Short mmCIF file of C-alpha atoms and ligand atoms in Angstrom, two decimals:
data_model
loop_
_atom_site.label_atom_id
_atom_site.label_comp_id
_atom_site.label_asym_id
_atom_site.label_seq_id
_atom_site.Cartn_x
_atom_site.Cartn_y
_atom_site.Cartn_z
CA UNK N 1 -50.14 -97.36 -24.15
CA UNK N 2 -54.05 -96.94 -25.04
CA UNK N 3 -56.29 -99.80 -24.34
CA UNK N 4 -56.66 -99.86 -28.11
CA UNK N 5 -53.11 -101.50 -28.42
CA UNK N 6 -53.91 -104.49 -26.55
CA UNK N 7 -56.16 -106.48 -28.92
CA UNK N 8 -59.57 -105.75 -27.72
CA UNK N 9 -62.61 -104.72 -29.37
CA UNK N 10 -63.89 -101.52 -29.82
CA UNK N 11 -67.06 -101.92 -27.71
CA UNK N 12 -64.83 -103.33 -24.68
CA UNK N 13 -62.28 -100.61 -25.09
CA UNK N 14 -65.15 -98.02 -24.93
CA UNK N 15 -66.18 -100.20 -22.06
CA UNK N 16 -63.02 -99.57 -19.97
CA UNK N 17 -63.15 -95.96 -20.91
CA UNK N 18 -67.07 -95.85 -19.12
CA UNK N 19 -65.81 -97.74 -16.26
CA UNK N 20 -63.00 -94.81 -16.38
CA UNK N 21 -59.90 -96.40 -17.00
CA UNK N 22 -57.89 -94.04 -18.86
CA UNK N 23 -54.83 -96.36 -19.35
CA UNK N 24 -54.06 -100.25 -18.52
CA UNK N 25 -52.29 -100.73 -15.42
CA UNK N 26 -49.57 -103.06 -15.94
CA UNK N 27 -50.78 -106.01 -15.15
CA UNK N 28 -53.73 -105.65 -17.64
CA UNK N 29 -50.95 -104.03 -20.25
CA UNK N 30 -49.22 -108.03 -19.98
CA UNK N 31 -52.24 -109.85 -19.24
CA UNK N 32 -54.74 -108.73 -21.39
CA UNK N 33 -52.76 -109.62 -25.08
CA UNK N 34 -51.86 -112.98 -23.47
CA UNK N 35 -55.05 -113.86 -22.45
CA UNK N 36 -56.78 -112.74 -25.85
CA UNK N 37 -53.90 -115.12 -27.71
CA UNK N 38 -55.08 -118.30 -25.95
CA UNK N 39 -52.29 -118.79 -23.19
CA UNK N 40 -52.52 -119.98 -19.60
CA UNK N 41 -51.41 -116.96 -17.19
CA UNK N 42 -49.90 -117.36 -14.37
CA UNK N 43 -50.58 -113.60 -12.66
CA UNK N 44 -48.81 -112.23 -9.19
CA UNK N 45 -50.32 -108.89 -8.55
CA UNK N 46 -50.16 -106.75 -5.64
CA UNK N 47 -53.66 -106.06 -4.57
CA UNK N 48 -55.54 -103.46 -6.24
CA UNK N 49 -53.58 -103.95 -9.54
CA UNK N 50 -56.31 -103.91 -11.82
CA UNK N 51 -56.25 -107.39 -12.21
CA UNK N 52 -59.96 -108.22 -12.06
CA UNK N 53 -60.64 -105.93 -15.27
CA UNK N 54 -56.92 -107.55 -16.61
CA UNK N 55 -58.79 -110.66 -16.81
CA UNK N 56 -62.41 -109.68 -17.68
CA UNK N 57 -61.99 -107.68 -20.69
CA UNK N 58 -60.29 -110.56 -22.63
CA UNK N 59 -62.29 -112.90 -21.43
CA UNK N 60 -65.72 -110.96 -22.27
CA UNK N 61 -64.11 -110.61 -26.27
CA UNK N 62 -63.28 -114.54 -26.75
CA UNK N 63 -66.70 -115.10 -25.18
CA UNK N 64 -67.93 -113.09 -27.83
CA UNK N 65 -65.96 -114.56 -30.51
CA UNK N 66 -66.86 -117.99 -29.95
CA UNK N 67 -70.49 -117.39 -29.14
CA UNK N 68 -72.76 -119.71 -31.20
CA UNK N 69 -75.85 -118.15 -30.73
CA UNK N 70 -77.56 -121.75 -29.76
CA UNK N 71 -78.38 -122.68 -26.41
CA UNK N 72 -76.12 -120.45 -23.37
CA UNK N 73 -73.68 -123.16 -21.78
CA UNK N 74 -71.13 -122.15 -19.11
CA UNK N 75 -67.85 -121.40 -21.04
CA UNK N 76 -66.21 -119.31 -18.23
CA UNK N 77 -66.07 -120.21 -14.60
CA UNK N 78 -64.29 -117.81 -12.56
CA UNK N 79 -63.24 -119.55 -8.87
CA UNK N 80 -62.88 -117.16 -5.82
CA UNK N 81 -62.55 -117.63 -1.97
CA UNK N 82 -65.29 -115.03 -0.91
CA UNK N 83 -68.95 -113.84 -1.28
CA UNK N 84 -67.89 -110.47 -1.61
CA UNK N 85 -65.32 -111.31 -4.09
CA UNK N 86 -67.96 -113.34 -6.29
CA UNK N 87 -70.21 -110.38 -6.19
CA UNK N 88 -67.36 -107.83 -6.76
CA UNK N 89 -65.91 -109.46 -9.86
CA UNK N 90 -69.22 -110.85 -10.61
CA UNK N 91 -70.59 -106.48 -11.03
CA UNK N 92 -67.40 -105.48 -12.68
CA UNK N 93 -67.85 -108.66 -15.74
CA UNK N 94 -71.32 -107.33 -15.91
CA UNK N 95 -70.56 -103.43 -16.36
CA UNK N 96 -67.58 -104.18 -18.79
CA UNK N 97 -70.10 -106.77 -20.60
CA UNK N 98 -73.15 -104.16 -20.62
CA UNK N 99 -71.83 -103.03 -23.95
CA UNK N 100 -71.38 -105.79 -25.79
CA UNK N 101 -73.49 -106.46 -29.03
CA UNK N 102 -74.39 -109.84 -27.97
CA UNK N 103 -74.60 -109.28 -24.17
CA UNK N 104 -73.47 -112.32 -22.35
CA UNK N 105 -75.56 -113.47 -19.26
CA UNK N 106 -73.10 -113.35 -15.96
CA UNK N 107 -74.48 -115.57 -12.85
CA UNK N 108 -72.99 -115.23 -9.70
CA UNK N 109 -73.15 -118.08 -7.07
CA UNK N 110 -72.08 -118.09 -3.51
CA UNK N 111 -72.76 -119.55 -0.31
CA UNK N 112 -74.92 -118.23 2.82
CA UNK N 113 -77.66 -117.57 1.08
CA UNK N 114 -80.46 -120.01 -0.36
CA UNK N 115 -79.87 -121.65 -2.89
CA UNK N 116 -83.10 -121.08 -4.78
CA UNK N 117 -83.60 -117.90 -6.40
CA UNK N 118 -79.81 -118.99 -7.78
CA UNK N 119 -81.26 -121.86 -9.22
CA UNK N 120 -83.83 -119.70 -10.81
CA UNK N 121 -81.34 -117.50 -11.72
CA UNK N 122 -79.24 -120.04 -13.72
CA UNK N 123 -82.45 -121.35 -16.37
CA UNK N 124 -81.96 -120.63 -19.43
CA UNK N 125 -78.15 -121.27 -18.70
CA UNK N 126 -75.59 -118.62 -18.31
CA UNK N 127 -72.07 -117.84 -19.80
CA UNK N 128 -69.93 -117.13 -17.67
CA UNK N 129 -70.29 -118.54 -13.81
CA UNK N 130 -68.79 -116.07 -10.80
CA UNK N 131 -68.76 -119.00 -7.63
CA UNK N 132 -67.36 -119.85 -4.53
CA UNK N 133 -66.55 -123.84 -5.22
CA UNK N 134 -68.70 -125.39 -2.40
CA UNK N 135 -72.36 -123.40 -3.48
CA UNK N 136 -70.93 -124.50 -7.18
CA UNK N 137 -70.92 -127.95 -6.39
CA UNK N 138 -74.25 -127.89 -4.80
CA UNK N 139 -75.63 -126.52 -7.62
CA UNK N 140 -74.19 -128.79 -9.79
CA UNK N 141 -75.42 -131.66 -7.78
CA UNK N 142 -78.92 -129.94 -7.93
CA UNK N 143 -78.63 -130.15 -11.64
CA UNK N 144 -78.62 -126.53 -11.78
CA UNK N 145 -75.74 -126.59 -14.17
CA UNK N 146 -73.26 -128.08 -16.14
CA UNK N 147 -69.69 -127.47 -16.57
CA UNK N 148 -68.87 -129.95 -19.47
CA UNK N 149 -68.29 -127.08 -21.96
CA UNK N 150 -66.08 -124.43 -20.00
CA UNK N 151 -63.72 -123.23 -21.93
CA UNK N 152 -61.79 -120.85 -19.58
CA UNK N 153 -61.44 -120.89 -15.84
CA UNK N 154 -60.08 -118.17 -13.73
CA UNK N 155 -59.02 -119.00 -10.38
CA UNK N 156 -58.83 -115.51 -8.73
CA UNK N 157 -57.15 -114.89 -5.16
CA UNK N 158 -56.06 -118.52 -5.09
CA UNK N 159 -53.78 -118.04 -1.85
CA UNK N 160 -56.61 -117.20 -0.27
CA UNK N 161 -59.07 -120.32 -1.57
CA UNK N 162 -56.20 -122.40 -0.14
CA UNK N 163 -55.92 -120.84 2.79
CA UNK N 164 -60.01 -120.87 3.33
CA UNK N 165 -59.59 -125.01 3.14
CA UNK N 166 -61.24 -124.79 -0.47
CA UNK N 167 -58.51 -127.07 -1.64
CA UNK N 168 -60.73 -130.34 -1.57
CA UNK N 169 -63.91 -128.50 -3.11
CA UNK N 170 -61.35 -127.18 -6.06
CA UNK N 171 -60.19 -130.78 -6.82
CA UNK N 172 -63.54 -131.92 -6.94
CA UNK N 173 -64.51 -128.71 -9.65
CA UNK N 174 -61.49 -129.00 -11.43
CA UNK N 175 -62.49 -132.91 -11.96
CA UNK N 176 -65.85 -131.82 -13.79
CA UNK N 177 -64.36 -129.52 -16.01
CA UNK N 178 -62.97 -130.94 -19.90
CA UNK N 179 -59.14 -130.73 -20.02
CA UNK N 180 -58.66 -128.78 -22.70
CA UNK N 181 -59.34 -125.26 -21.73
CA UNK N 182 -57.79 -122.19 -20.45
CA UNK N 183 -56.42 -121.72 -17.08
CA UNK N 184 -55.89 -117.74 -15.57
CA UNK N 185 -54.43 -118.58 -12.19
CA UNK N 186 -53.95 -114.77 -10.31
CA UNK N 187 -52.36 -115.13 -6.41
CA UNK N 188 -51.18 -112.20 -4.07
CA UNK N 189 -48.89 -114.58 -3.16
CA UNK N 190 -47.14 -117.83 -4.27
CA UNK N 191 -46.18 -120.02 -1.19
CA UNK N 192 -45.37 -123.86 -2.21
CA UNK N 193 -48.89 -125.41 -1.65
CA UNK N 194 -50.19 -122.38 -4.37
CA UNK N 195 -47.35 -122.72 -6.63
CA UNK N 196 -47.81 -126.98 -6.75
CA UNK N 197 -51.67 -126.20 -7.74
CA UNK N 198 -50.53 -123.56 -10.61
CA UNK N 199 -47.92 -126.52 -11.61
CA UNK N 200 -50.73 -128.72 -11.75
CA UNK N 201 -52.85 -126.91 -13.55
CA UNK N 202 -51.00 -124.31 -15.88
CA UNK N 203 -49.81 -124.97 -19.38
CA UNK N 204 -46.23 -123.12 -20.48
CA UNK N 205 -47.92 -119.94 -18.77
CA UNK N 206 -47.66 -116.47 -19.07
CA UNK N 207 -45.90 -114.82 -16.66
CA UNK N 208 -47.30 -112.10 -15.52
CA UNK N 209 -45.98 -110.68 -12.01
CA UNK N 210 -45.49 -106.46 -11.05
CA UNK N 211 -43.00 -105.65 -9.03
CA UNK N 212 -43.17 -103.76 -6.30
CA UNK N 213 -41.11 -100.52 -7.32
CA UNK N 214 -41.89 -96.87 -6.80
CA UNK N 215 -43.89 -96.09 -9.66
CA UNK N 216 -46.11 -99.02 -8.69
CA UNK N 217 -46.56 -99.41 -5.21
CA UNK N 218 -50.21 -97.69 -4.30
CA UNK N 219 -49.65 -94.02 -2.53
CA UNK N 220 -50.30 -95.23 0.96
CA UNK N 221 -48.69 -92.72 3.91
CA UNK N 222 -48.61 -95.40 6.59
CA UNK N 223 -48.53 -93.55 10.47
CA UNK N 224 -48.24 -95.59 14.04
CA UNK N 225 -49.75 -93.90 16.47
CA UNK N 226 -48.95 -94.83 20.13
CA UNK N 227 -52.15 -94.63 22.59
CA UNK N 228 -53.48 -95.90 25.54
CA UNK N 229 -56.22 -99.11 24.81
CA UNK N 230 -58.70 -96.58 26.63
CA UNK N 231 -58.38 -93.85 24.61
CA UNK N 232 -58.21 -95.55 21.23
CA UNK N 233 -62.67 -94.34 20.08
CA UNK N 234 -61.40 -90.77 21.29
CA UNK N 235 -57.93 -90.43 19.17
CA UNK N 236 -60.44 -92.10 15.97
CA UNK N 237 -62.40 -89.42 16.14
CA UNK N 238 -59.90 -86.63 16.38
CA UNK N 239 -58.39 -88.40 13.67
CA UNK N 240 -61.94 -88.30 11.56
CA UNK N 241 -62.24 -84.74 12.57
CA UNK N 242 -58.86 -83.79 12.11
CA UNK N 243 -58.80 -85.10 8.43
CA UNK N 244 -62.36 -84.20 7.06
CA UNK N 245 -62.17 -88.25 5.78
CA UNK N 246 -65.17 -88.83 4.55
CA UNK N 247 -65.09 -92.45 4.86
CA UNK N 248 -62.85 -94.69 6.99
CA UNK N 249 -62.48 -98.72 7.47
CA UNK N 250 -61.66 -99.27 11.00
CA UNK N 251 -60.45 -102.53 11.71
CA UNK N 252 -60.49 -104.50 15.28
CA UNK N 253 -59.97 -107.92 16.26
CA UNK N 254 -63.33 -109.31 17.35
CA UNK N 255 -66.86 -109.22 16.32
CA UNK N 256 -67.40 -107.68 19.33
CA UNK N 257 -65.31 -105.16 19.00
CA UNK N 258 -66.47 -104.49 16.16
CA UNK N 259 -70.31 -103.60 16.99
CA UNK N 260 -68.76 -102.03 20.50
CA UNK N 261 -67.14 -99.64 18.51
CA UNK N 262 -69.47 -98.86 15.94
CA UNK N 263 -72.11 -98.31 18.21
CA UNK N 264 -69.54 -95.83 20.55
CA UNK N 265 -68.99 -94.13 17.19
CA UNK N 266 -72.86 -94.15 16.64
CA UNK N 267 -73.82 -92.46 19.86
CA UNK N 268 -70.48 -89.72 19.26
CA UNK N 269 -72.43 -88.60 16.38
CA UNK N 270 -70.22 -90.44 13.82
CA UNK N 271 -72.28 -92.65 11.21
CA UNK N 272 -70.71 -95.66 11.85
CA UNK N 273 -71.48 -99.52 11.35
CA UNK N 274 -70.28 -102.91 11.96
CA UNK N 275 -69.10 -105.19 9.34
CA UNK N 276 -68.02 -108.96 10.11
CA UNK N 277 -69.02 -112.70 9.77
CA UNK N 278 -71.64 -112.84 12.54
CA UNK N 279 -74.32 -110.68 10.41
CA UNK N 280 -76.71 -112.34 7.97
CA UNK N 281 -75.53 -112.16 4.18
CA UNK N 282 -78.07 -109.60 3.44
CA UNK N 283 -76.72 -107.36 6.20
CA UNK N 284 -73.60 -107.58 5.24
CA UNK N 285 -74.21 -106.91 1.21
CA UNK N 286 -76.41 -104.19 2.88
CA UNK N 287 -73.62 -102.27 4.84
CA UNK N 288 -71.22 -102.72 1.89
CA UNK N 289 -72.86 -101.48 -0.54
CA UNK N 290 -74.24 -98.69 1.53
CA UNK N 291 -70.87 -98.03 2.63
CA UNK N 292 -70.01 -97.49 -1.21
CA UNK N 293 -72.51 -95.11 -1.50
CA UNK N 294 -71.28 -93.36 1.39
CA UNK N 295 -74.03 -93.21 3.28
CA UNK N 296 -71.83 -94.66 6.38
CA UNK N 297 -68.72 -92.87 6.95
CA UNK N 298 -67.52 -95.30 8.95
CA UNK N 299 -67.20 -99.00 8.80
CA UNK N 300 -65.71 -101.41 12.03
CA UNK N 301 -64.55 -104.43 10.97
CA UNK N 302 -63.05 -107.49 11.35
CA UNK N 303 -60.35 -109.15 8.97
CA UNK N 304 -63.46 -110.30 6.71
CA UNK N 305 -62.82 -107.19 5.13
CA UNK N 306 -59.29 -107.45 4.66
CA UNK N 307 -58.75 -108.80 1.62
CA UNK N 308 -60.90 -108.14 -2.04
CA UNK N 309 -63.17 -105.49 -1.21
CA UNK N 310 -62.44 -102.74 -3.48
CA UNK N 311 -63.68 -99.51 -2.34
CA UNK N 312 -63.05 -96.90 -4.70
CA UNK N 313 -61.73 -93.54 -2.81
CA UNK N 314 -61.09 -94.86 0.47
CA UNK N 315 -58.71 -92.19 1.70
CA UNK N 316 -58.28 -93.92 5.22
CA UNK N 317 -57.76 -97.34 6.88
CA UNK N 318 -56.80 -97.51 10.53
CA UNK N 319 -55.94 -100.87 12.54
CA UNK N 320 -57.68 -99.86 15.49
CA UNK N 321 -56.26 -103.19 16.93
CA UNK N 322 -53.13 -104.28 15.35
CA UNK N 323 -54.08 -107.76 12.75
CA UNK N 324 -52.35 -110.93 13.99
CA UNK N 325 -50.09 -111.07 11.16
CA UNK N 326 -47.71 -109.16 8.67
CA UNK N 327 -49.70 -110.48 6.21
CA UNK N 328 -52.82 -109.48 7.08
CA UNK N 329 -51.49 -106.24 7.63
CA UNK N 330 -50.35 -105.69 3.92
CA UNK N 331 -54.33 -106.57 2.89
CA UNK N 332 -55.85 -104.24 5.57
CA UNK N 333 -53.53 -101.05 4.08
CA UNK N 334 -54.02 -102.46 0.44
CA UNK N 335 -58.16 -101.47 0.70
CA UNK N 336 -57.07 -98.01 1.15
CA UNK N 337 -54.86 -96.31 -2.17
CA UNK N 338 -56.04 -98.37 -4.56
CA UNK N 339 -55.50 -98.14 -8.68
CA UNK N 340 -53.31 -94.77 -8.25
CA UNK N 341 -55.17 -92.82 -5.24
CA UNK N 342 -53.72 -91.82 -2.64
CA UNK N 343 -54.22 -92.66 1.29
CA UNK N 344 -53.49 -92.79 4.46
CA UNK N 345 -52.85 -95.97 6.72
CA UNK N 346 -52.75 -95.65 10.62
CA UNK N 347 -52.62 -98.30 13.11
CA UNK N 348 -52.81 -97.47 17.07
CA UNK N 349 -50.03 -99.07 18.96
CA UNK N 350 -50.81 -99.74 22.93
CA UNK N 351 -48.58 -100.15 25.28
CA UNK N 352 -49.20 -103.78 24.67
CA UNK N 353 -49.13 -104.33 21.33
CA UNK N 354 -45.72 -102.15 20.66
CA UNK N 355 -43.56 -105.51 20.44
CA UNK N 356 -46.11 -106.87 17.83
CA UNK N 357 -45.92 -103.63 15.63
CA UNK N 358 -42.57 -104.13 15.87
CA UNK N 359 -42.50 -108.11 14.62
CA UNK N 360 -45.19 -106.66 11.92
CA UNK N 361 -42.70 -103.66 10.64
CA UNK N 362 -39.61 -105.87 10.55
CA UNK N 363 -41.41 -108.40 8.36
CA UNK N 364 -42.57 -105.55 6.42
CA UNK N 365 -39.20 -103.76 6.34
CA UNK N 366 -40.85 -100.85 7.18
CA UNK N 367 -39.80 -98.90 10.38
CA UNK N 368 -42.32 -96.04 11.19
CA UNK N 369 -41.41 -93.66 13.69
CA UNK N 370 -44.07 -93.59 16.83
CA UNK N 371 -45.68 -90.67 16.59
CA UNK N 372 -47.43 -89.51 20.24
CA UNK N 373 -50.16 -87.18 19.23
CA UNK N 374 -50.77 -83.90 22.08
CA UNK N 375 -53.69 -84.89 24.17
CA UNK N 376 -53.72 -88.83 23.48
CA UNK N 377 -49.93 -89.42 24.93
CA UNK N 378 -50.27 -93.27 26.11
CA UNK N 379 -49.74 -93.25 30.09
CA UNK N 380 -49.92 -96.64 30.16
CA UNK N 381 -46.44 -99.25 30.70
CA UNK N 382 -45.40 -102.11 28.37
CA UNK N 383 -46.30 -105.36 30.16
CA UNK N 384 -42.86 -107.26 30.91
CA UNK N 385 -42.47 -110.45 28.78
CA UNK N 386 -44.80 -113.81 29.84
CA UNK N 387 -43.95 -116.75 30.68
CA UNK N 388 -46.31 -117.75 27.71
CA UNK N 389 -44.88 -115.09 25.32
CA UNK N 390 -40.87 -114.63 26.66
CA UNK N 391 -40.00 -112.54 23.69
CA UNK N 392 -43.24 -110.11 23.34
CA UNK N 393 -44.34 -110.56 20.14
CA UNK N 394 -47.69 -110.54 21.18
CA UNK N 395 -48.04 -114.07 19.66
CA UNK N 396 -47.83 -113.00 16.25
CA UNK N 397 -49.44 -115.49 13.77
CA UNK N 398 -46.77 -117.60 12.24
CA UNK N 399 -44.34 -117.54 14.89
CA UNK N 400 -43.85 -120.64 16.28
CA UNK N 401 -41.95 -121.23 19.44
CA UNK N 402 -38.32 -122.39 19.51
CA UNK N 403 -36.94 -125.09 21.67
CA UNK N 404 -34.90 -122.36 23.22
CA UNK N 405 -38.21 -120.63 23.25
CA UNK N 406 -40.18 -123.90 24.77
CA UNK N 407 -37.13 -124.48 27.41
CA UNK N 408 -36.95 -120.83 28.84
CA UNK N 409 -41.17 -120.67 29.11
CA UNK N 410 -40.22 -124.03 31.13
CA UNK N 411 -38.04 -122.11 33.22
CA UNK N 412 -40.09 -119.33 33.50
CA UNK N 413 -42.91 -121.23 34.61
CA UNK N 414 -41.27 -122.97 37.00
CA UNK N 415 -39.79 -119.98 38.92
CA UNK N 416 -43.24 -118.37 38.83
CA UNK N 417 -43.97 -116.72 42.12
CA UNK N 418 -47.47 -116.07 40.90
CA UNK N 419 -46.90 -111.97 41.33
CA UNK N 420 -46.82 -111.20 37.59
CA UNK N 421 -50.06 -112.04 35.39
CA UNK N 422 -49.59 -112.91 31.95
CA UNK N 423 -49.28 -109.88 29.41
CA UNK N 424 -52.41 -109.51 28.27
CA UNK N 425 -54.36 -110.30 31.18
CA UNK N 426 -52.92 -107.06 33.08
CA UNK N 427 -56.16 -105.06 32.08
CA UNK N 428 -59.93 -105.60 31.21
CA UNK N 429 -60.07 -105.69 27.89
CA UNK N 430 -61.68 -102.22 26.07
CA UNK N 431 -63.49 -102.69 23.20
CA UNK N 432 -62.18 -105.89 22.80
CA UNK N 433 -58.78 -104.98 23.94
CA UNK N 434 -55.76 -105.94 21.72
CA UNK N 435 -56.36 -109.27 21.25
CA UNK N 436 -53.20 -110.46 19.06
CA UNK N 437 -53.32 -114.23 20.13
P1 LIG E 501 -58.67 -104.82 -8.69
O1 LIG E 501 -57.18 -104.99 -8.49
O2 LIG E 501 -59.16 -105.58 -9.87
O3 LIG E 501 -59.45 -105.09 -7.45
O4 LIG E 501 -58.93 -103.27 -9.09
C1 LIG E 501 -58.68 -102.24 -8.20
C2 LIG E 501 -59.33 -100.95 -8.64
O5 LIG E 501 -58.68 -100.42 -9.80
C3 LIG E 501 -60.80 -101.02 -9.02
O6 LIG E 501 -61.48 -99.96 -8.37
C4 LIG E 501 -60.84 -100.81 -10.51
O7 LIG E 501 -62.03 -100.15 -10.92
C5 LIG E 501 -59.64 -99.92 -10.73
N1 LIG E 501 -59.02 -100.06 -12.06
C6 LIG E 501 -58.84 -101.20 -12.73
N2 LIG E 501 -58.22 -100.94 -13.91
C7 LIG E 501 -57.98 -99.62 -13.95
C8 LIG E 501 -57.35 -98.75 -14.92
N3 LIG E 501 -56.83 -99.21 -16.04
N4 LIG E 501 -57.29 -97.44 -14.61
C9 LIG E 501 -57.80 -96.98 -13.46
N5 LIG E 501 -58.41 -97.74 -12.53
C10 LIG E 501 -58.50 -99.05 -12.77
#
């Protein structure tokens, strides 16, 4: 099906054509006519489904249509949990809306920055409003703007708002908007807290949800690799070197594992940089976009950039340290393989860590044989089970203890002869060591 058959307008279907989209994914091929007829969606997409553009396009043509040509008032407010996301969907509204005969002004708000120059940015009003809710509160407490006349709001990633405590800050928006208006509501997931929100707010939705079948599901080749903690910056780069990738995200579990690495990387001749919460905003914009334009080949980072970064030809994604959770791990693999490439997801599995990969691949379903690579074989042993961990999970997140759990830790405790140290504690920690807790 051409993006002709879904409603839109000629400029915006010449839009996705520049932007390269050859075809609507599915979720925009349910989405997009929904959207365009006035309905509340309700959208569960898999990451890097397309759904950004899914709900951009039709949003960008009822803009358009309903566009008075008096003074600019914010019509379309589009929620997310992230700076990166704001600024992500906040580029991709304004390249789809760049050929618009009427071009619609697109202000993106977020917080960790000052808050002036996006005051200064928002004079002469705006249409449609990319924010994070607490720097959109602030600026409507500033004055800065007004949401009395939105008309459509897009909550985008709204797991992940939820889960970043935004839930208070979202009340508090949703309270200043007028009730009768459109509501997209998109979530990688649907536990009960999101679900009672798009209950709350949703009107006989659309549902739109892709399954996860074959034809679907992003080409990812997902490898474990089992290594020594010590040898993990020397098996990366064979890896690098092995594959020709030309650009990798390597993820690890601290800050400081993440500029440790980089900077090993750095002085091995590898252009490498850090990526994670502790830089400024400006650094971090700096790095991504940089990144982008492949000018770093390889990027160390934390979980910050797990989820929403879209990276367009990422061939490779390694977990350098395993995440904490199942979850997590889906978004780490989901940056690489994106909208019908192909790529290649490898996580290193210490000694240590082998009973989280484990927990992680039985939540996943998945069961990966552990491949030992000819020079890198680990020589290490798997710590015995802890008194604080008796099953060796390596404390995955979400796991809580059971009483039988709590009772034999008793035990264990108790019978301690103080000869064993805790898993975990066995080693100095390399580059941050595996740190699953
Ligand atoms: P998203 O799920 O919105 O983050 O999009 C993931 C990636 O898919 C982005 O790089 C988009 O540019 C790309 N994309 C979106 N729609 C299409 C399409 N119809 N055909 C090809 N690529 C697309």
């Amino acid at each position: 099906m051409p993006f002709s058959a879904l409603g839109l307008s000629p400029a915006l279907v010449h839009a996705a054509s520049q932007a390269g989209f050859t075809a609507p994914t599915p979720v925009q091929a349910e989405a997009i006519p929904a959207i365009l007829a006035g309905s509340d969606v309700r959208g569960a997409a898999q990451t890097g489904s397309g759904k950004t553009a899914a709900f951009a396009l039709p949003l960008l043509q009822q803009l358009q249509l309903s566009a008075t040509g008096g003074p600019r008032r914010v019509r379309a407010l589009v929620l997310v949990p992230t700076r990166e996301l704001a600024a992500q969907v906040g580029e991709v509204l304004r390249s789809l809306g760049q050929h618009l005969q009427q071009p619609l002004k697109v202000a993106i708000v977020f917080g960790g920055v000052s808050i002036n120059p996006q005051m200064m940015g928002l004079r002469g009003g705006a249409d449609i409003v990319v924010a994070t809710p607490g720097r959109l509160l602030d600026l409507v407490e500033h004055n800065a703007l007004r949401l009395g006349a939105v008309a459509h709001l897009v909550l985008d990633e709204a797991d992940r708002l939820l889960d970043l405590g935004f839930a208070e800050e979202l009340q508090r928006v949703l309270a200043l908007l007028p009730a009768q208006r459109q509501n997209l509501f998109f979530s990688a997931t649907f536990p009960d807290a999101v679900q009672a929100l798009a209950n709350s707010l949703l009107r006989n939705p659309v549902r739109v949800e892709v399954p996860h079948t074959p034809g679907n599901e992003p080409a990812i080749e997902q490898r474990a690799i089992a290594v020594d903690a010590s040898r993990r910056t020397q098996l990366l780069r064979h890896l690098i070197q092995e594959h020709g990738w030309s650009r990798v995200l390597v993820f690890v579990a601290t800050q400081y594992a993440a500029e440790h690495v980089a900077e090993k990387l750095y002085k091995a001749g590898i252009f490498a940089s850090p990526f994670h919460g502790g830089l400024s905003q400006g650094a971090r914009n700096q790095v991504l976009q940089e990144f982008k334009d492949e000018r770093w080949q390889v990027v160390v980072t934390t979980d910050l950039a797990a989820r929403g970064i879209d990276i367009a030809q990422l061939p490779a994604v390694v977990n350098y340290d395993l995440p904490r959770s199942a979850v997590d791990y889906v978004h780490r693999i989901g940056r690489t393989g994106r909208a019908g490439e192909s790529g290649m997801a490898v996580s290193f599995v210490t000694p240590e860590a082998q009973a989280h990969f484990r927990l992680i691949e039985k939540r996943q379903h998945l069961a990966l044989p552990l491949e030992q690579l000819p020079g890198f074989e680990p020589t290490e042993a798997a710590p015995p089970p802890s008194a604080t961990d008796p099953q060796g999970t390596g404390g995955i997140k979400g796991r809580r203890p059971s009483k039988k759990d709590k009772l034999r830790a008793a035990q264990a405790a108790a019978g301690d002869t103080g000869t064993g140290a805790p898993a975990g504690n066995g080693a100095a920690p390399a580059a941050g060591g595996n740190t699953l807790r």
